[in-house]
mmCIF file of C-alpha atoms in Angstrom:
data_model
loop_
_atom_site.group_PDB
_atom_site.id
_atom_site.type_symbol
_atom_site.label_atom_id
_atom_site.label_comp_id
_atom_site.label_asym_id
_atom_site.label_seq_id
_atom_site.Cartn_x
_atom_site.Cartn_y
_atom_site.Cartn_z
ATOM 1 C CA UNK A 1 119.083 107.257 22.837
ATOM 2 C CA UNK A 2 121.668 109.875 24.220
ATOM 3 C CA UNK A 3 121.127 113.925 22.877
ATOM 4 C CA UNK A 4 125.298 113.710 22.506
ATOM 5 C CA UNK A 5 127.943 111.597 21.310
ATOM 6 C CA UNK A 6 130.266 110.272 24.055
ATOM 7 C CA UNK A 7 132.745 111.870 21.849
ATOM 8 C CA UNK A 8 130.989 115.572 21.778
ATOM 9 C CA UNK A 9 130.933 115.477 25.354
ATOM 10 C CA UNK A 10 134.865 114.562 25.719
ATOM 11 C CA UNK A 11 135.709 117.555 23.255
ATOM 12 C CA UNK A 12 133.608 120.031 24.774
ATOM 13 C CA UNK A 13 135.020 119.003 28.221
ATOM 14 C CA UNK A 14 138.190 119.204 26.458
ATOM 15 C CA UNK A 15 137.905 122.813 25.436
ATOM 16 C CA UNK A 16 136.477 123.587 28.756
ATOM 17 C CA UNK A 17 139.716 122.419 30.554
ATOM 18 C CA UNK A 18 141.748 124.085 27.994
ATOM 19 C CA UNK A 19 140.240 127.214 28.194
ATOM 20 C CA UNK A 20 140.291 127.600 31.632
ATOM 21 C CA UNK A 21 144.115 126.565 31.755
ATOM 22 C CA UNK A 22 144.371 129.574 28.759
ATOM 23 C CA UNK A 23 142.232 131.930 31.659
ATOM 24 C CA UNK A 24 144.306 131.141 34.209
ATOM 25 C CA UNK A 25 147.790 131.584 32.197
ATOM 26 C CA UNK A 26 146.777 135.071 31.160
ATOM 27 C CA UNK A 27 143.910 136.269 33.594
ATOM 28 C CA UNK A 28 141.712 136.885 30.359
ATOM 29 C CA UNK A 29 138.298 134.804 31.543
ATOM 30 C CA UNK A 30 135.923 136.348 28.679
ATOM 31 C CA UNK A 31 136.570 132.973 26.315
ATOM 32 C CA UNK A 32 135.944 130.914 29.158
ATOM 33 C CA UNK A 33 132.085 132.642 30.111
ATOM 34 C CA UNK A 34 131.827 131.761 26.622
ATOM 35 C CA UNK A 35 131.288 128.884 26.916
ATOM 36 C CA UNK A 36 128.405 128.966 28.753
ATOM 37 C CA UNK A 37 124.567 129.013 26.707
ATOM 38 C CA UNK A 38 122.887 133.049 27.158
ATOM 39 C CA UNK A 39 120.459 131.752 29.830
ATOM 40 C CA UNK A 40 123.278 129.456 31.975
ATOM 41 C CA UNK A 41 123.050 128.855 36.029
ATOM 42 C CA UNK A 42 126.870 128.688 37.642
ATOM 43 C CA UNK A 43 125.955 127.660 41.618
ATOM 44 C CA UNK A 44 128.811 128.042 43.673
ATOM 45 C CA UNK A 45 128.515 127.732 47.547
ATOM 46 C CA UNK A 46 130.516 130.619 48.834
ATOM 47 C CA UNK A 47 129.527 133.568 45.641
ATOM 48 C CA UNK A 48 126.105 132.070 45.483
ATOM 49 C CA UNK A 49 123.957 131.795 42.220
ATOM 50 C CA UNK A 50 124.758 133.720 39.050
ATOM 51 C CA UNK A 51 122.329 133.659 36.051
ATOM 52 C CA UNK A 52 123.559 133.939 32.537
ATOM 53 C CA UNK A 53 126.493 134.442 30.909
ATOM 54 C CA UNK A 54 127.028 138.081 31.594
ATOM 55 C CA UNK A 55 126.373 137.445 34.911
ATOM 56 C CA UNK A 56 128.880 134.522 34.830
ATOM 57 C CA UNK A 57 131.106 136.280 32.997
ATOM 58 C CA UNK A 58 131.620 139.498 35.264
ATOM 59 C CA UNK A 59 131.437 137.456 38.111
ATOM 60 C CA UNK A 60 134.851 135.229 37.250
ATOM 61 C CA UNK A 61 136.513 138.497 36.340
ATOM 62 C CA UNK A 62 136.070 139.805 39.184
ATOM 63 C CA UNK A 63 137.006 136.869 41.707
ATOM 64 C CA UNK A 64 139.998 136.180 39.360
ATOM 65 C CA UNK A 65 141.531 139.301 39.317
ATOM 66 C CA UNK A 66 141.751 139.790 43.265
ATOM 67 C CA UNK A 67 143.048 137.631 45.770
ATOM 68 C CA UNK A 68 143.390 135.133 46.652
ATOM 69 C CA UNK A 69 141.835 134.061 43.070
ATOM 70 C CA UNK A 70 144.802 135.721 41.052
ATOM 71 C CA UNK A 71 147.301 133.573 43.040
ATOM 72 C CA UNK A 72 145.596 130.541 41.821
ATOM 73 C CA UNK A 73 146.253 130.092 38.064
ATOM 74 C CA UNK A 74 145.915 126.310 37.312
ATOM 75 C CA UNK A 75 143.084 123.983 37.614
ATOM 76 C CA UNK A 76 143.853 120.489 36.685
ATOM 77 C CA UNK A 77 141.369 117.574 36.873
ATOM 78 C CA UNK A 78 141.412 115.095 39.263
ATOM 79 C CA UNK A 79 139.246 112.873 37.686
ATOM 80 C CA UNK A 80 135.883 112.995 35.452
ATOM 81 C CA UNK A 81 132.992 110.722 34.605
ATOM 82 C CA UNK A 82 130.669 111.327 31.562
ATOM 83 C CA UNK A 83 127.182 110.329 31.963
ATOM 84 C CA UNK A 84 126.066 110.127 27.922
ATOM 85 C CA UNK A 85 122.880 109.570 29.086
ATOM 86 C CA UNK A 86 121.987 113.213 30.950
ATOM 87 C CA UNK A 87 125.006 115.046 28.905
ATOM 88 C CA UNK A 88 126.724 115.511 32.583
ATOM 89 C CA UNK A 89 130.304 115.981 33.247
ATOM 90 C CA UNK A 90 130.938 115.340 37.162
ATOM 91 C CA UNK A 91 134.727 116.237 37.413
ATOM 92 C CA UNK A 92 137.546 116.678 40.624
ATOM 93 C CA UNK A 93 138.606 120.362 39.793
ATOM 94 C CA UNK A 94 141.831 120.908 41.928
ATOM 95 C CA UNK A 95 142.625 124.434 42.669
ATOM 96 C CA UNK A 96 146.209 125.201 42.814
ATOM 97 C CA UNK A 97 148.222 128.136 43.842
ATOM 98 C CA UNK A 98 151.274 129.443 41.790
ATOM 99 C CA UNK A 99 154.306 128.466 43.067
ATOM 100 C CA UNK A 100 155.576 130.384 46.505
ATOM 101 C CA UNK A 101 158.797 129.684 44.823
ATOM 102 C CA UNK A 102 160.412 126.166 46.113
ATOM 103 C CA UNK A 103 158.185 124.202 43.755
ATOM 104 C CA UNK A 104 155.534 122.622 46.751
ATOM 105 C CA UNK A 105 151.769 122.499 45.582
ATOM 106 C CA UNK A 106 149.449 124.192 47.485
ATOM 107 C CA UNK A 107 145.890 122.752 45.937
ATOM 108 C CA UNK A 108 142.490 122.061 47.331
ATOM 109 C CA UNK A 109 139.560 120.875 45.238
ATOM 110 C CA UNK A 110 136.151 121.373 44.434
ATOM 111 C CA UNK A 111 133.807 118.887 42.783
ATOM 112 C CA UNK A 112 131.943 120.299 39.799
ATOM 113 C CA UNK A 113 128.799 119.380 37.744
ATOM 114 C CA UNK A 114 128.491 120.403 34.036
ATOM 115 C CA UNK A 115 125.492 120.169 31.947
ATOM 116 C CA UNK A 116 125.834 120.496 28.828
ATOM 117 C CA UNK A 117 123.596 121.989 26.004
ATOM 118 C CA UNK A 118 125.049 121.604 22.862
ATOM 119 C CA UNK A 119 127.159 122.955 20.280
ATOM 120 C CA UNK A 120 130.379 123.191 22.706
ATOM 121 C CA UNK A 121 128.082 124.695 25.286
ATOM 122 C CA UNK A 122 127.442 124.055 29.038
ATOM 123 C CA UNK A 123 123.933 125.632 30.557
ATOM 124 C CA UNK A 124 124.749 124.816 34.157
ATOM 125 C CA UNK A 125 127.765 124.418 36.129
ATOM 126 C CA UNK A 126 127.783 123.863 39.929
ATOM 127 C CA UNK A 127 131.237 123.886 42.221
ATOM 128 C CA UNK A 128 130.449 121.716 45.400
ATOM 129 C CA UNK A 129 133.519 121.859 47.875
ATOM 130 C CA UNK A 130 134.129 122.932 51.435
ATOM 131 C CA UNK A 131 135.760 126.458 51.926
ATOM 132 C CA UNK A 132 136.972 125.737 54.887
ATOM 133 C CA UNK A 133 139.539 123.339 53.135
ATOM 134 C CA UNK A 134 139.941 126.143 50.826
ATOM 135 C CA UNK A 135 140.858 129.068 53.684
ATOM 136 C CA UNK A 136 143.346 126.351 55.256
ATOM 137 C CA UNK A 137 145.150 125.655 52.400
ATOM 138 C CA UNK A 138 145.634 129.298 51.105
ATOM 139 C CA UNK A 139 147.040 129.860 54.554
ATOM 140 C CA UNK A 140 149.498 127.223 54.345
ATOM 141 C CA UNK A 141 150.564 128.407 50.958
ATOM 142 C CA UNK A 142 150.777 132.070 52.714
ATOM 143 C CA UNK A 143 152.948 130.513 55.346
ATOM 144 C CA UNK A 144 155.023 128.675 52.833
ATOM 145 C CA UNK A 145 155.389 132.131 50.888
ATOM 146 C CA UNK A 146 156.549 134.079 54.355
ATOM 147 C CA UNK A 147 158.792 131.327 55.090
ATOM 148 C CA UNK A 148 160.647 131.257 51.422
ATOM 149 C CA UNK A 149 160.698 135.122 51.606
ATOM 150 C CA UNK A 150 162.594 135.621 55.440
ATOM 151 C CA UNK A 151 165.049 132.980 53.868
ATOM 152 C CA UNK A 152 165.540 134.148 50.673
#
């Protein structure tokens, strides 16, 4: 017998996705820490390992309110699998620049592993993705910028 509904799970990941599309719109991330439990882990291979929601909180201020992170506001999924037995989410996170103004996408993605805790609640969160695909991509999207701005 599973902790969770299926259907718990799918709303909470729910929220999370709409949340984070709310943080990106408007640069306000404080909901989105939220919704982590008081004693969370967030592992994320370049920043390293913040503990807590404080700690997770002032750490996605921070790298969303400077660059490149403030020139990325959207984060669609990919794709997601719910594994009712653990309570996981395992989810393709794409990372997408704002538009350098011809409408192109300029994206790279990261993997990520929720676990989640309960009411609404996620206690660990890991981000598993090269940044090397990351630094190539942003410099494309720089490029593309340049380029639209010499024509324009």
């Amino acid at each position: 017998m599973t902790r969770w509904s299926r259907h718990e799970l799918e709303e909470a990941f729910s929220t999370y996705q709409a949340v984070a599309a709310e943080a990106g719109r408007t640069g306000e991330w404080g909901p989105w820490a939220e919704l982590f439990t008081d004693d969370a882990e967030y592992v994320e291979h370049l920043y390293g390992t913040m503990h807590g929601r404080e700690a997770i909180g002032a750490w996605i201020a921070k790298t969303m309110s400077t660059y490149p992170g403030n020139a990325m506001p959207e984060f669609p999924i990919g794709w997601s699998v719910i594994d009712e037995e653990r309570g996981w989410v395992v989810c393709q996170v794409w990372n997408r620049m704002a538009d350098p103004g011809d409408g192109s996408i300029h994206q790279a993605y990261n993997v990520t592993l929720l676990k989640y805790a309960g009411d609404g609640r996620w206690s660990y969160e890991e981000d598993i993705y090269n940044p090397a695909h990351f630094a190539s991509m942003i410099q494309e999207w720089e490029r593309r910028k340049a380029d639209l701005t010499e024509t324009g």
